[in-house]
């Protein structure tokens, strides 16, 4: 393949999201822009992060929504239809503490068995940072404001609301670790 993985990922995400879910596509592009800000921090893994960032919500595409749990649906699509890089698929499957939401949905065993969480916490944290500091319209925001927006949009007593409440401390910790690493970079 001549092009980078991120170029391929962008074309796949655009094909699945741009027309059917334009706001989700705007968010995915914003998450990818955030990933570009971490290039120096991630070095050789920057292309992998950029790919996961633009594809993290591909499972929302109506034609891919088999289980209704977008991390699992997206990862299965990338694995089965595209034979995508295993690390990429596992990042998409587990983005933003998806195991906790999978548990709420009764899908934790499926997610854990098919797509184990990567051991590279730096990459996992980086994808959490990119997703949780980007609004649904693709703009930058704080993690605190993003978490509040999700709670308001879904409702505190919804499945997603329960998940976000449980995941918030870990999301904020991951974002904090990335922000600290960014702050420690030489200028």
PDB file of C-alpha atoms in Angstrom, residues 55-172:
ATOM      1  CA  UNK A  55     -12.121   5.481  12.524  1.00  0.00           C
ATOM      2  CA  UNK A  56     -13.056   5.298  16.219  1.00  0.00           C
ATOM      3  CA  UNK A  57     -16.776   5.940  15.551  1.00  0.00           C
ATOM      4  CA  UNK A  58     -17.127   4.122  12.215  1.00  0.00           C
ATOM      5  CA  UNK A  59     -19.318   1.518  13.931  1.00  0.00           C
ATOM      6  CA  UNK A  60     -22.107   4.103  14.170  1.00  0.00           C
ATOM      7  CA  UNK A  61     -22.606   3.869  10.391  1.00  0.00           C
ATOM      8  CA  UNK A  62     -26.117   2.496   9.912  1.00  0.00           C
ATOM      9  CA  UNK A  63     -25.017  -0.335   7.636  1.00  0.00           C
ATOM     10  CA  UNK A  64     -22.433  -1.473  10.211  1.00  0.00           C
ATOM     11  CA  UNK A  65     -24.584  -1.246  13.358  1.00  0.00           C
ATOM     12  CA  UNK A  66     -25.134  -4.948  14.036  1.00  0.00           C
ATOM     13  CA  UNK A  67     -24.985  -5.048  17.850  1.00  0.00           C
ATOM     14  CA  UNK A  68     -25.725  -1.345  18.356  1.00  0.00           C
ATOM     15  CA  UNK A  69     -22.431  -0.998  20.262  1.00  0.00           C
ATOM     16  CA  UNK A  70     -20.290   1.064  17.919  1.00  0.00           C
ATOM     17  CA  UNK A  71     -16.814   0.090  19.198  1.00  0.00           C
ATOM     18  CA  UNK A  72     -17.544  -3.607  18.637  1.00  0.00           C
ATOM     19  CA  UNK A  73     -19.375  -3.089  15.339  1.00  0.00           C
ATOM     20  CA  UNK A  74     -16.611  -0.839  14.020  1.00  0.00           C
ATOM     21  CA  UNK A  75     -13.817  -3.190  15.056  1.00  0.00           C
ATOM     22  CA  UNK A  76     -15.536  -6.183  13.479  1.00  0.00           C
ATOM     23  CA  UNK A  77     -16.030  -4.223  10.245  1.00  0.00           C
ATOM     24  CA  UNK A  78     -12.368  -3.201  10.147  1.00  0.00           C
ATOM     25  CA  UNK A  79     -11.181  -6.734  10.899  1.00  0.00           C
ATOM     26  CA  UNK A  80     -13.619  -8.652   8.703  1.00  0.00           C
ATOM     27  CA  UNK A  81     -14.109  -6.335   5.732  1.00  0.00           C
ATOM     28  CA  UNK A  82     -10.695  -4.682   5.580  1.00  0.00           C
ATOM     29  CA  UNK A  83      -8.261  -7.048   7.342  1.00  0.00           C
ATOM     30  CA  UNK A  84      -7.034  -3.914   9.119  1.00  0.00           C
ATOM     31  CA  UNK A  85      -3.951  -3.790  11.308  1.00  0.00           C
ATOM     32  CA  UNK A  86      -4.635  -5.640  14.572  1.00  0.00           C
ATOM     33  CA  UNK A  87      -3.464  -2.781  16.789  1.00  0.00           C
ATOM     34  CA  UNK A  88      -5.728  -0.368  14.926  1.00  0.00           C
ATOM     35  CA  UNK A  89      -8.722  -2.673  15.309  1.00  0.00           C
ATOM     36  CA  UNK A  90      -8.043  -3.140  19.030  1.00  0.00           C
ATOM     37  CA  UNK A  91      -7.744   0.628  19.559  1.00  0.00           C
ATOM     38  CA  UNK A  92     -11.076   1.241  17.809  1.00  0.00           C
ATOM     39  CA  UNK A  93     -12.721  -1.582  19.777  1.00  0.00           C
ATOM     40  CA  UNK A  94     -11.542  -0.252  23.115  1.00  0.00           C
ATOM     41  CA  UNK A  95     -11.579   3.504  22.595  1.00  0.00           C
ATOM     42  CA  UNK A  96     -12.535   5.707  25.520  1.00  0.00           C
ATOM     43  CA  UNK A  97     -12.975   2.924  28.072  1.00  0.00           C
ATOM     44  CA  UNK A  98     -15.377   0.927  25.905  1.00  0.00           C
ATOM     45  CA  UNK A  99     -15.047  -2.124  28.177  1.00  0.00           C
ATOM     46  CA  UNK A 100     -17.106  -0.335  30.819  1.00  0.00           C
ATOM     47  CA  UNK A 101     -19.874   0.461  28.361  1.00  0.00           C
ATOM     48  CA  UNK A 102     -19.670  -3.082  26.973  1.00  0.00           C
ATOM     49  CA  UNK A 103     -20.287  -4.320  30.497  1.00  0.00           C
ATOM     50  CA  UNK A 104     -23.417  -2.144  30.740  1.00  0.00           C
ATOM     51  CA  UNK A 105     -24.602  -3.703  27.471  1.00  0.00           C
ATOM     52  CA  UNK A 106     -23.777  -7.297  28.394  1.00  0.00           C
ATOM     53  CA  UNK A 107     -21.039  -7.399  25.731  1.00  0.00           C
ATOM     54  CA  UNK A 108     -17.884  -7.184  27.841  1.00  0.00           C
ATOM     55  CA  UNK A 109     -16.947 -10.829  27.263  1.00  0.00           C
ATOM     56  CA  UNK A 110     -17.351 -10.483  23.497  1.00  0.00           C
ATOM     57  CA  UNK A 111     -15.263  -7.314  23.359  1.00  0.00           C
ATOM     58  CA  UNK A 112     -12.550  -8.637  25.675  1.00  0.00           C
ATOM     59  CA  UNK A 113     -12.265 -11.974  23.886  1.00  0.00           C
ATOM     60  CA  UNK A 114     -12.260 -10.663  20.322  1.00  0.00           C
ATOM     61  CA  UNK A 115     -10.307  -7.456  20.885  1.00  0.00           C
ATOM     62  CA  UNK A 116      -8.108  -7.416  23.996  1.00  0.00           C
ATOM     63  CA  UNK A 117      -7.030  -4.006  25.210  1.00  0.00           C
ATOM     64  CA  UNK A 118      -3.600  -2.972  23.957  1.00  0.00           C
ATOM     65  CA  UNK A 119      -0.793  -3.045  26.486  1.00  0.00           C
ATOM     66  CA  UNK A 120       0.481   0.268  25.124  1.00  0.00           C
ATOM     67  CA  UNK A 121      -1.177   2.626  27.608  1.00  0.00           C
ATOM     68  CA  UNK A 122       0.379   5.619  25.877  1.00  0.00           C
ATOM     69  CA  UNK A 123      -1.646   4.923  22.718  1.00  0.00           C
ATOM     70  CA  UNK A 124      -4.800   4.047  24.659  1.00  0.00           C
ATOM     71  CA  UNK A 125      -4.538   7.290  26.652  1.00  0.00           C
ATOM     72  CA  UNK A 126      -3.831   9.286  23.492  1.00  0.00           C
ATOM     73  CA  UNK A 127      -7.030   8.072  21.814  1.00  0.00           C
ATOM     74  CA  UNK A 128      -9.050   8.828  24.964  1.00  0.00           C
ATOM     75  CA  UNK A 129      -7.537  12.317  24.964  1.00  0.00           C
ATOM     76  CA  UNK A 130      -8.361  12.924  21.300  1.00  0.00           C
ATOM     77  CA  UNK A 131     -11.966  11.703  21.609  1.00  0.00           C
ATOM     78  CA  UNK A 132     -12.746  13.263  24.961  1.00  0.00           C
ATOM     79  CA  UNK A 133     -11.404  16.717  24.089  1.00  0.00           C
ATOM     80  CA  UNK A 134     -13.413  17.012  20.858  1.00  0.00           C
ATOM     81  CA  UNK A 135     -17.037  18.141  20.618  1.00  0.00           C
ATOM     82  CA  UNK A 136     -19.647  16.373  18.484  1.00  0.00           C
ATOM     83  CA  UNK A 137     -19.101  19.140  15.909  1.00  0.00           C
ATOM     84  CA  UNK A 138     -15.345  18.522  15.770  1.00  0.00           C
ATOM     85  CA  UNK A 139     -14.145  21.462  17.851  1.00  0.00           C
ATOM     86  CA  UNK A 140     -11.694  21.318  20.729  1.00  0.00           C
ATOM     87  CA  UNK A 141     -13.014  21.343  24.286  1.00  0.00           C
ATOM     88  CA  UNK A 142     -11.995  20.342  27.774  1.00  0.00           C
ATOM     89  CA  UNK A 143     -12.571  16.783  28.935  1.00  0.00           C
ATOM     90  CA  UNK A 144     -14.806  18.086  31.715  1.00  0.00           C
ATOM     91  CA  UNK A 145     -17.032  19.941  29.255  1.00  0.00           C
ATOM     92  CA  UNK A 146     -17.137  16.931  26.919  1.00  0.00           C
ATOM     93  CA  UNK A 147     -18.202  14.619  29.726  1.00  0.00           C
ATOM     94  CA  UNK A 148     -20.914  17.065  30.750  1.00  0.00           C
ATOM     95  CA  UNK A 149     -22.113  17.343  27.143  1.00  0.00           C
ATOM     96  CA  UNK A 150     -22.415  13.545  26.910  1.00  0.00           C
ATOM     97  CA  UNK A 151     -24.369  13.389  30.177  1.00  0.00           C
ATOM     98  CA  UNK A 152     -26.775  16.102  28.997  1.00  0.00           C
ATOM     99  CA  UNK A 153     -27.208  14.560  25.544  1.00  0.00           C
ATOM    100  CA  UNK A 154     -27.908  11.022  26.774  1.00  0.00           C
ATOM    101  CA  UNK A 155     -29.286  11.653  30.246  1.00  0.00           C
ATOM    102  CA  UNK A 156     -27.770  10.667  33.579  1.00  0.00           C
ATOM    103  CA  UNK A 157     -29.928   7.553  33.963  1.00  0.00           C
ATOM    104  CA  UNK A 158     -29.383   6.217  30.447  1.00  0.00           C
ATOM    105  CA  UNK A 159     -27.012   3.360  29.693  1.00  0.00           C
ATOM    106  CA  UNK A 160     -24.474   5.838  28.281  1.00  0.00           C
ATOM    107  CA  UNK A 161     -24.999   8.142  31.267  1.00  0.00           C
ATOM    108  CA  UNK A 162     -24.249   5.294  33.679  1.00  0.00           C
ATOM    109  CA  UNK A 163     -21.178   4.348  31.669  1.00  0.00           C
ATOM    110  CA  UNK A 164     -19.865   7.931  31.565  1.00  0.00           C
ATOM    111  CA  UNK A 165     -20.357   8.321  35.295  1.00  0.00           C
ATOM    112  CA  UNK A 166     -18.296   5.161  35.906  1.00  0.00           C
ATOM    113  CA  UNK A 167     -15.659   6.012  33.295  1.00  0.00           C
ATOM    114  CA  UNK A 168     -15.183   9.710  34.090  1.00  0.00           C
ATOM    115  CA  UNK A 169     -12.371   9.315  36.650  1.00  0.00           C
ATOM    116  CA  UNK A 170     -10.376   7.103  34.274  1.00  0.00           C
ATOM    117  CA  UNK A 171     -11.105   9.360  31.297  1.00  0.00           C
ATOM    118  CA  UNK A 172      -9.926  12.420  33.218  1.00  0.00           C
TER     119      UNK A 172
END
